[in-house]
């Protein structure tokens, strides 16, 4: 991390009240200034509830009964969230890679307990996020641990709070570290991203997909959706291209967006089988 970046972070910390940036109660997106609406929720992939737009802040979330929730999710993978759940309810994953810990996806909640726990695990070297619904309080996480956040440039318009820590990448592939690579299937959002961990502890490979590729309740297939809450299926051409992009990868496990929504074996085959089934039903 450069001295220039630290100088800019210090400027922001002095210029703005800490932990008081507005956070949308429905989707958990944090914005850099007060506003009347949440663009993420106005988009057809999300929704504004009938009760209307509501806001909170990190300081408010910390002042209530909510607290950190941390549980193992697989070999070398630690799940991070909060109880009770907030907004969409996803959990982030601390991936203990050879070259340093990476936080996959992000959650709005961050308190001293979580900070101490992550530091006890060795801190972070980077944050990578699958899509805008999980941008959450990514800037707070980046500043706290002094690391960059990798986002696909196709989704730049959805960033609610700018910061020098945000690193936008282009194309379909970005190597974070040896054996740890981001891919852009482009499902759900144009920049929809997954992360492949080639040298996981079992040596069998793992794919971290958020809900770009969503594990479904029977754990025998996965789903591909443009909008989950509004039940809009993804376009067949997008799913076909995503399956082709991921076909060369080998991975036994797939980690979805929710607690314990994990395919423990045969995940690479399941993704390809699910894509073929999806295309059969959507194309006839």
C-alpha atoms as a printed R data frame, in Angstrom:
    type eleno elety resid chain resno       x       y       z
1   ATOM     1    CA   UNK     A     1   0.000   0.000   0.000
2   ATOM     2    CA   UNK     A     2   1.452   3.344  -1.068
3   ATOM     3    CA   UNK     A     3   2.117   6.398   1.106
4   ATOM     4    CA   UNK     A     4  -0.143   8.393  -1.222
5   ATOM     5    CA   UNK     A     5  -3.032   6.060  -0.531
6   ATOM     6    CA   UNK     A     6  -2.486   6.350   3.222
7   ATOM     7    CA   UNK     A     7  -2.482  10.146   2.933
8   ATOM     8    CA   UNK     A     8  -5.816  10.109   1.097
9   ATOM     9    CA   UNK     A     9  -7.325   7.702   3.645
10  ATOM    10    CA   UNK     A    10  -6.209   9.987   6.477
11  ATOM    11    CA   UNK     A    11  -7.791  12.964   4.706
12  ATOM    12    CA   UNK     A    12 -11.145  11.202   4.433
13  ATOM    13    CA   UNK     A    13 -11.003  10.050   8.042
14  ATOM    14    CA   UNK     A    14 -10.470  13.635   9.164
15  ATOM    15    CA   UNK     A    15 -13.039  15.155   6.792
16  ATOM    16    CA   UNK     A    16 -16.041  12.874   7.363
17  ATOM    17    CA   UNK     A    17 -17.698  11.439  10.496
18  ATOM    18    CA   UNK     A    18 -16.522   7.839  10.892
19  ATOM    19    CA   UNK     A    19 -19.081   5.037  10.530
20  ATOM    20    CA   UNK     A    20 -21.942   7.399   9.642
21  ATOM    21    CA   UNK     A    21 -22.125   6.875   5.884
22  ATOM    22    CA   UNK     A    22 -25.685   5.885   4.867
23  ATOM    23    CA   UNK     A    23 -26.343   2.170   4.340
24  ATOM    24    CA   UNK     A    24 -29.473   0.903   2.572
25  ATOM    25    CA   UNK     A    25 -31.451  -1.328   4.926
26  ATOM    26    CA   UNK     A    26 -32.752  -3.510   2.080
27  ATOM    27    CA   UNK     A    27 -29.569  -4.291   0.126
28  ATOM    28    CA   UNK     A    28 -26.775  -3.206   2.490
29  ATOM    29    CA   UNK     A    29 -25.067  -0.857   0.007
30  ATOM    30    CA   UNK     A    30 -23.153   2.015   1.577
31  ATOM    31    CA   UNK     A    31 -23.093   5.448  -0.069
32  ATOM    32    CA   UNK     A    32 -20.614   8.293   0.263
33  ATOM    33    CA   UNK     A    33 -23.260  10.897   1.058
34  ATOM    34    CA   UNK     A    34 -26.930  11.065   2.116
35  ATOM    35    CA   UNK     A    35 -29.456  10.454  -0.636
36  ATOM    36    CA   UNK     A    36 -33.196   9.847  -0.997
37  ATOM    37    CA   UNK     A    37 -33.016   6.640  -3.019
38  ATOM    38    CA   UNK     A    38 -30.858   3.570  -3.499
39  ATOM    39    CA   UNK     A    39 -30.009   2.968  -7.185
40  ATOM    40    CA   UNK     A    40 -29.168  -0.676  -6.466
41  ATOM    41    CA   UNK     A    41 -32.677  -1.302  -5.120
42  ATOM    42    CA   UNK     A    42 -34.343   0.683  -7.925
43  ATOM    43    CA   UNK     A    43 -32.747  -1.668 -10.444
44  ATOM    44    CA   UNK     A    44 -34.923  -4.570 -11.638
45  ATOM    45    CA   UNK     A    45 -32.523  -7.108 -10.106
46  ATOM    46    CA   UNK     A    46 -33.380  -5.833  -6.610
47  ATOM    47    CA   UNK     A    47 -36.415  -4.060  -5.122
48  ATOM    48    CA   UNK     A    48 -37.637  -1.265  -2.855
49  ATOM    49    CA   UNK     A    49 -39.947  -2.792  -0.213
50  ATOM    50    CA   UNK     A    50 -43.548  -1.615   0.129
51  ATOM    51    CA   UNK     A    51 -42.550   0.099   3.367
52  ATOM    52    CA   UNK     A    52 -40.251   2.379   1.358
53  ATOM    53    CA   UNK     A    53 -36.586   3.291   1.361
54  ATOM    54    CA   UNK     A    54 -34.873   3.130   4.765
55  ATOM    55    CA   UNK     A    55 -31.347   3.922   5.887
56  ATOM    56    CA   UNK     A    56 -28.983   3.037   8.683
57  ATOM    57    CA   UNK     A    57 -25.223   3.375   9.270
58  ATOM    58    CA   UNK     A    58 -22.375   1.260  10.533
59  ATOM    59    CA   UNK     A    59 -22.414   3.065  13.873
60  ATOM    60    CA   UNK     A    60 -26.107   2.235  14.297
61  ATOM    61    CA   UNK     A    61 -25.573  -1.390  13.351
62  ATOM    62    CA   UNK     A    62 -22.801  -1.611  15.938
63  ATOM    63    CA   UNK     A    63 -24.911  -0.036  18.677
64  ATOM    64    CA   UNK     A    64 -27.671  -2.668  18.704
65  ATOM    65    CA   UNK     A    65 -27.951  -6.361  19.515
66  ATOM    66    CA   UNK     A    66 -26.237  -7.434  16.292
67  ATOM    67    CA   UNK     A    67 -22.836  -9.098  16.534
68  ATOM    68    CA   UNK     A    68 -20.316 -10.947  14.419
69  ATOM    69    CA   UNK     A    69 -21.019 -14.491  13.252
70  ATOM    70    CA   UNK     A    70 -17.987 -16.555  12.230
71  ATOM    71    CA   UNK     A    71 -17.986 -20.262  11.296
72  ATOM    72    CA   UNK     A    72 -15.790 -22.615   9.259
73  ATOM    73    CA   UNK     A    73 -17.185 -23.267   5.786
74  ATOM    74    CA   UNK     A    74 -14.593 -25.638   4.387
75  ATOM    75    CA   UNK     A    75 -10.867 -26.459   4.328
76  ATOM    76    CA   UNK     A    76  -9.029 -23.155   4.663
77  ATOM    77    CA   UNK     A    77 -12.276 -21.170   4.425
78  ATOM    78    CA   UNK     A    78 -13.894 -19.177   7.232
79  ATOM    79    CA   UNK     A    79 -17.382 -17.703   6.882
80  ATOM    80    CA   UNK     A    80 -18.010 -14.166   8.176
81  ATOM    81    CA   UNK     A    81 -21.393 -12.542   8.751
82  ATOM    82    CA   UNK     A    82 -23.600 -11.142  11.487
83  ATOM    83    CA   UNK     A    83 -26.464 -12.233  13.700
84  ATOM    84    CA   UNK     A    84 -29.223 -11.365  13.293
85  ATOM    85    CA   UNK     A    85 -28.642 -11.179   9.573
86  ATOM    86    CA   UNK     A    86 -28.877  -7.812   7.845
87  ATOM    87    CA   UNK     A    87 -30.094  -6.720   4.396
88  ATOM    88    CA   UNK     A    88 -29.591  -9.506   1.807
89  ATOM    89    CA   UNK     A    89 -28.032 -11.763   4.427
90  ATOM    90    CA   UNK     A    90 -24.976 -13.043   2.543
91  ATOM    91    CA   UNK     A    91 -21.810 -14.123   4.280
92  ATOM    92    CA   UNK     A    92 -18.268 -13.288   3.226
93  ATOM    93    CA   UNK     A    93 -15.512 -15.905   3.076
94  ATOM    94    CA   UNK     A    94 -11.989 -15.565   4.431
95  ATOM    95    CA   UNK     A    95  -9.896 -17.674   2.052
96  ATOM    96    CA   UNK     A    96  -6.562 -18.711   3.557
97  ATOM    97    CA   UNK     A    97  -4.508 -18.809   0.377
98  ATOM    98    CA   UNK     A    98  -0.787 -19.545   0.228
99  ATOM    99    CA   UNK     A    99   0.193 -15.953  -0.568
100 ATOM   100    CA   UNK     A   100  -2.103 -14.408   2.076
101 ATOM   101    CA   UNK     A   101  -5.731 -14.251   3.126
102 ATOM   102    CA   UNK     A   102  -8.305 -12.956   0.637
103 ATOM   103    CA   UNK     A   103 -11.797 -11.822   1.621
104 ATOM   104    CA   UNK     A   104 -14.245 -13.123  -0.976
105 ATOM   105    CA   UNK     A   105 -17.358 -10.940  -1.151
106 ATOM   106    CA   UNK     A   106 -18.246  -8.526   1.624
107 ATOM   107    CA   UNK     A   107 -20.848  -7.952   4.326
108 ATOM   108    CA   UNK     A   108 -22.092  -4.619   5.705
109 ATOM   109    CA   UNK     A   109 -21.289  -5.422   9.317
110 ATOM   110    CA   UNK     A   110 -17.822  -4.750  10.724
111 ATOM   111    CA   UNK     A   111 -16.950  -4.298  14.399
112 ATOM   112    CA   UNK     A   112 -13.926  -4.575  16.681
113 ATOM   113    CA   UNK     A   113 -14.584  -8.267  17.330
114 ATOM   114    CA   UNK     A   114 -14.430  -9.015  13.604
115 ATOM   115    CA   UNK     A   115 -11.367  -6.834  13.133
116 ATOM   116    CA   UNK     A   116  -9.526  -8.641  15.931
117 ATOM   117    CA   UNK     A   117 -10.569 -12.041  14.599
118 ATOM   118    CA   UNK     A   118  -9.415 -11.340  11.037
119 ATOM   119    CA   UNK     A   119  -6.129  -9.950  12.313
120 ATOM   120    CA   UNK     A   120  -5.649 -13.043  14.481
121 ATOM   121    CA   UNK     A   121  -6.074 -15.142  11.324
122 ATOM   122    CA   UNK     A   122  -3.282 -13.191   9.646
123 ATOM   123    CA   UNK     A   123  -5.153 -10.166   8.306
124 ATOM   124    CA   UNK     A   124  -5.966  -9.655   4.626
125 ATOM   125    CA   UNK     A   125  -3.956  -9.152   1.458
126 ATOM   126    CA   UNK     A   126  -6.935  -8.326  -0.795
127 ATOM   127    CA   UNK     A   127 -10.716  -8.216  -1.119
128 ATOM   128    CA   UNK     A   128 -12.512  -9.490  -4.242
129 ATOM   129    CA   UNK     A   129 -16.270  -9.084  -4.749
130 ATOM   130    CA   UNK     A   130 -18.576 -11.002  -7.061
131 ATOM   131    CA   UNK     A   131 -21.118  -8.282  -7.921
132 ATOM   132    CA   UNK     A   132 -22.667  -4.971  -6.749
133 ATOM   133    CA   UNK     A   133 -25.214  -6.484  -4.346
134 ATOM   134    CA   UNK     A   134 -22.259  -7.409  -2.126
135 ATOM   135    CA   UNK     A   135 -20.291  -4.162  -2.300
136 ATOM   136    CA   UNK     A   136 -21.688  -3.390   1.166
137 ATOM   137    CA   UNK     A   137 -19.159  -1.486   3.348
138 ATOM   138    CA   UNK     A   138 -16.195  -2.578   1.229
139 ATOM   139    CA   UNK     A   139 -14.436   0.776   1.704
140 ATOM   140    CA   UNK     A   140 -14.503   0.412   5.502
141 ATOM   141    CA   UNK     A   141 -13.078  -3.105   5.204
142 ATOM   142    CA   UNK     A   142 -10.377  -1.930   2.786
143 ATOM   143    CA   UNK     A   143  -9.308   0.949   5.003
144 ATOM   144    CA   UNK     A   144  -9.347  -1.087   8.177
145 ATOM   145    CA   UNK     A   145  -7.063  -3.777   6.756
146 ATOM   146    CA   UNK     A   146  -5.115  -1.587   4.334
147 ATOM   147    CA   UNK     A   147  -5.844  -3.689   1.240
148 ATOM   148    CA   UNK     A   148  -7.208  -3.159  -2.292
149 ATOM   149    CA   UNK     A   149 -10.699  -4.201  -3.396
150 ATOM   150    CA   UNK     A   150 -10.929  -5.856  -6.826
151 ATOM   151    CA   UNK     A   151 -14.111  -5.086  -8.790
152 ATOM   152    CA   UNK     A   152 -14.884  -5.679 -12.437
153 ATOM   153    CA   UNK     A   153 -14.993  -2.425 -14.392
154 ATOM   154    CA   UNK     A   154 -18.250  -3.434 -16.121
155 ATOM   155    CA   UNK     A   155 -20.028  -2.780 -12.797
156 ATOM   156    CA   UNK     A   156 -18.289   0.497 -11.936
157 ATOM   157    CA   UNK     A   157 -21.558   2.489 -12.139
158 ATOM   158    CA   UNK     A   158 -22.919   0.707  -9.025
159 ATOM   159    CA   UNK     A   159 -20.186   1.854  -6.649
160 ATOM   160    CA   UNK     A   160 -21.857   3.931  -3.934
161 ATOM   161    CA   UNK     A   161 -18.753   5.213  -2.174
162 ATOM   162    CA   UNK     A   162 -15.561   5.900  -4.087
163 ATOM   163    CA   UNK     A   163 -12.124   5.313  -2.622
164 ATOM   164    CA   UNK     A   164  -8.523   4.919  -3.836
165 ATOM   165    CA   UNK     A   165  -8.606   1.312  -2.573
166 ATOM   166    CA   UNK     A   166 -10.997   0.257  -5.359
167 ATOM   167    CA   UNK     A   167  -9.143  -1.479  -8.196
168 ATOM   168    CA   UNK     A   168 -11.142  -2.027 -11.389
169 ATOM   169    CA   UNK     A   169 -10.106  -4.776 -13.766
170 ATOM   170    CA   UNK     A   170 -11.133  -5.602 -17.331
171 ATOM   171    CA   UNK     A   171 -11.506  -8.701 -19.449
172 ATOM   172    CA   UNK     A   172 -12.472 -12.222 -18.375
173 ATOM   173    CA   UNK     A   173  -9.527 -13.179 -16.148
174 ATOM   174    CA   UNK     A   174  -7.360 -11.647 -13.419
175 ATOM   175    CA   UNK     A   175  -4.707 -13.501 -11.428
176 ATOM   176    CA   UNK     A   176  -4.782 -12.306  -7.809
177 ATOM   177    CA   UNK     A   177  -1.939 -14.586  -6.713
178 ATOM   178    CA   UNK     A   178  -0.458 -17.891  -7.756
179 ATOM   179    CA   UNK     A   179  -3.311 -20.408  -7.870
180 ATOM   180    CA   UNK     A   180  -5.988 -17.781  -7.149
181 ATOM   181    CA   UNK     A   181  -7.737 -16.337 -10.217
182 ATOM   182    CA   UNK     A   182 -10.829 -14.190 -10.836
183 ATOM   183    CA   UNK     A   183 -13.053 -15.020 -13.822
184 ATOM   184    CA   UNK     A   184 -15.939 -13.015 -15.258
185 ATOM   185    CA   UNK     A   185 -18.847 -15.248 -16.349
186 ATOM   186    CA   UNK     A   186 -21.008 -12.088 -16.517
187 ATOM   187    CA   UNK     A   187 -24.094 -13.772 -15.057
188 ATOM   188    CA   UNK     A   188 -26.474 -11.638 -12.949
189 ATOM   189    CA   UNK     A   189 -24.412  -8.491 -13.709
190 ATOM   190    CA   UNK     A   190 -22.148  -7.740 -16.695
191 ATOM   191    CA   UNK     A   191 -19.164  -7.862 -14.346
192 ATOM   192    CA   UNK     A   192 -20.399 -10.891 -12.397
193 ATOM   193    CA   UNK     A   193 -17.245 -12.555 -11.052
194 ATOM   194    CA   UNK     A   194 -16.213 -15.899  -9.539
195 ATOM   195    CA   UNK     A   195 -12.899 -16.898  -7.949
196 ATOM   196    CA   UNK     A   196 -11.037 -20.136  -8.655
197 ATOM   197    CA   UNK     A   197  -8.689 -21.531  -5.997
198 ATOM   198    CA   UNK     A   198  -6.522 -24.119  -7.694
199 ATOM   199    CA   UNK     A   199  -4.335 -25.054  -4.721
200 ATOM   200    CA   UNK     A   200  -6.914 -25.315  -1.942
201 ATOM   201    CA   UNK     A   201  -5.870 -27.443   1.088
202 ATOM   202    CA   UNK     A   202  -7.276 -30.648  -0.415
203 ATOM   203    CA   UNK     A   203  -5.580 -30.018  -3.741
204 ATOM   204    CA   UNK     A   204  -8.862 -30.591  -5.586
205 ATOM   205    CA   UNK     A   205  -9.748 -26.994  -6.407
206 ATOM   206    CA   UNK     A   206 -12.620 -24.739  -5.293
207 ATOM   207    CA   UNK     A   207 -14.833 -22.155  -6.968
208 ATOM   208    CA   UNK     A   208 -16.282 -19.210  -5.050
209 ATOM   209    CA   UNK     A   209 -19.379 -18.011  -6.856
210 ATOM   210    CA   UNK     A   210 -21.543 -15.806  -4.624
211 ATOM   211    CA   UNK     A   211 -24.871 -15.969  -6.418
212 ATOM   212    CA   UNK     A   212 -23.346 -15.532  -9.858
213 ATOM   213    CA   UNK     A   213 -23.719 -19.310  -9.868
214 ATOM   214    CA   UNK     A   214 -26.177 -20.134  -7.123
215 ATOM   215    CA   UNK     A   215 -26.338 -23.385  -5.180
216 ATOM   216    CA   UNK     A   216 -29.953 -24.549  -4.949
217 ATOM   217    CA   UNK     A   217 -31.646 -26.423  -2.074
218 ATOM   218    CA   UNK     A   218 -31.259 -29.939  -3.496
219 ATOM   219    CA   UNK     A   219 -27.465 -29.435  -3.805
220 ATOM   220    CA   UNK     A   220 -27.461 -31.446  -7.025
221 ATOM   221    CA   UNK     A   221 -27.586 -28.502  -9.438
222 ATOM   222    CA   UNK     A   222 -26.932 -24.768  -9.580
223 ATOM   223    CA   UNK     A   223 -29.027 -21.875 -10.888
224 ATOM   224    CA   UNK     A   224 -28.326 -18.936 -13.200
225 ATOM   225    CA   UNK     A   225 -30.549 -15.901 -12.608
226 ATOM   226    CA   UNK     A   226 -30.628 -12.287 -13.749
227 ATOM   227    CA   UNK     A   227 -32.717 -11.439 -10.666
228 ATOM   228    CA   UNK     A   228 -33.274 -13.736  -7.717
229 ATOM   229    CA   UNK     A   229 -35.918 -11.786  -5.747
230 ATOM   230    CA   UNK     A   230 -37.862 -10.919  -8.917
231 ATOM   231    CA   UNK     A   231 -37.377 -14.359 -10.514
232 ATOM   232    CA   UNK     A   232 -35.993 -13.134 -13.848
233 ATOM   233    CA   UNK     A   233 -33.918 -15.844 -15.539
234 ATOM   234    CA   UNK     A   234 -30.538 -15.049 -17.053
235 ATOM   235    CA   UNK     A   235 -30.326 -14.855 -20.854
236 ATOM   236    CA   UNK     A   236 -29.361 -18.204 -22.410
237 ATOM   237    CA   UNK     A   237 -26.506 -16.735 -24.452
238 ATOM   238    CA   UNK     A   238 -24.913 -15.384 -21.262
239 ATOM   239    CA   UNK     A   239 -25.160 -18.756 -19.512
240 ATOM   240    CA   UNK     A   240 -23.733 -20.574 -22.530
241 ATOM   241    CA   UNK     A   241 -20.739 -18.205 -22.712
242 ATOM   242    CA   UNK     A   242 -20.186 -18.522 -18.946
243 ATOM   243    CA   UNK     A   243 -20.171 -22.332 -19.147
244 ATOM   244    CA   UNK     A   244 -17.605 -22.187 -21.953
245 ATOM   245    CA   UNK     A   245 -15.394 -19.822 -19.937
246 ATOM   246    CA   UNK     A   246 -15.438 -22.095 -16.877
247 ATOM   247    CA   UNK     A   247 -15.267 -25.452 -18.691
248 ATOM   248    CA   UNK     A   248 -11.443 -25.765 -18.541
249 ATOM   249    CA   UNK     A   249 -11.355 -25.264 -14.753
250 ATOM   250    CA   UNK     A   250 -11.114 -28.134 -12.293
251 ATOM   251    CA   UNK     A   251 -12.762 -27.739  -8.887
252 ATOM   252    CA   UNK     A   252 -14.343 -30.217  -6.523
253 ATOM   253    CA   UNK     A   253 -16.091 -27.693  -4.239
254 ATOM   254    CA   UNK     A   254 -18.276 -24.704  -5.012
255 ATOM   255    CA   UNK     A   255 -19.072 -22.092  -2.345
256 ATOM   256    CA   UNK     A   256 -22.370 -20.262  -2.903
257 ATOM   257    CA   UNK     A   257 -23.627 -17.042  -1.346
258 ATOM   258    CA   UNK     A   258 -25.325 -18.303   1.801
259 ATOM   259    CA   UNK     A   259 -24.220 -20.092   4.947
260 ATOM   260    CA   UNK     A   260 -23.478 -23.767   4.213
261 ATOM   261    CA   UNK     A   261 -24.694 -23.551   0.602
262 ATOM   262    CA   UNK     A   262 -21.705 -25.511  -0.620
263 ATOM   263    CA   UNK     A   263 -21.302 -28.262  -3.185
264 ATOM   264    CA   UNK     A   264 -18.776 -30.582  -1.512
265 ATOM   265    CA   UNK     A   265 -17.870 -32.734  -4.501
266 ATOM   266    CA   UNK     A   266 -18.171 -32.875  -8.283
267 ATOM   267    CA   UNK     A   267 -18.880 -29.145  -8.532
268 ATOM   268    CA   UNK     A   268 -17.251 -28.587 -11.927
269 ATOM   269    CA   UNK     A   269 -19.396 -31.340 -13.443
270 ATOM   270    CA   UNK     A   270 -22.534 -30.032 -11.719
271 ATOM   271    CA   UNK     A   271 -22.025 -26.524 -13.122
272 ATOM   272    CA   UNK     A   272 -21.688 -27.834 -16.668
273 ATOM   273    CA   UNK     A   273 -24.627 -30.253 -16.297
274 ATOM   274    CA   UNK     A   274 -26.758 -27.442 -14.862
275 ATOM   275    CA   UNK     A   275 -25.879 -25.144 -17.745
276 ATOM   276    CA   UNK     A   276 -26.922 -27.800 -20.261
277 ATOM   277    CA   UNK     A   277 -30.202 -28.356 -18.393
278 ATOM   278    CA   UNK     A   278 -30.812 -24.609 -18.240
279 ATOM   279    CA   UNK     A   279 -30.214 -24.154 -21.957
280 ATOM   280    CA   UNK     A   280 -32.500 -27.086 -22.760
281 ATOM   281    CA   UNK     A   281 -35.383 -25.531 -20.834
282 ATOM   282    CA   UNK     A   282 -34.854 -21.936 -21.951
283 ATOM   283    CA   UNK     A   283 -34.225 -22.652 -25.610
284 ATOM   284    CA   UNK     A   284 -36.586 -25.579 -26.013
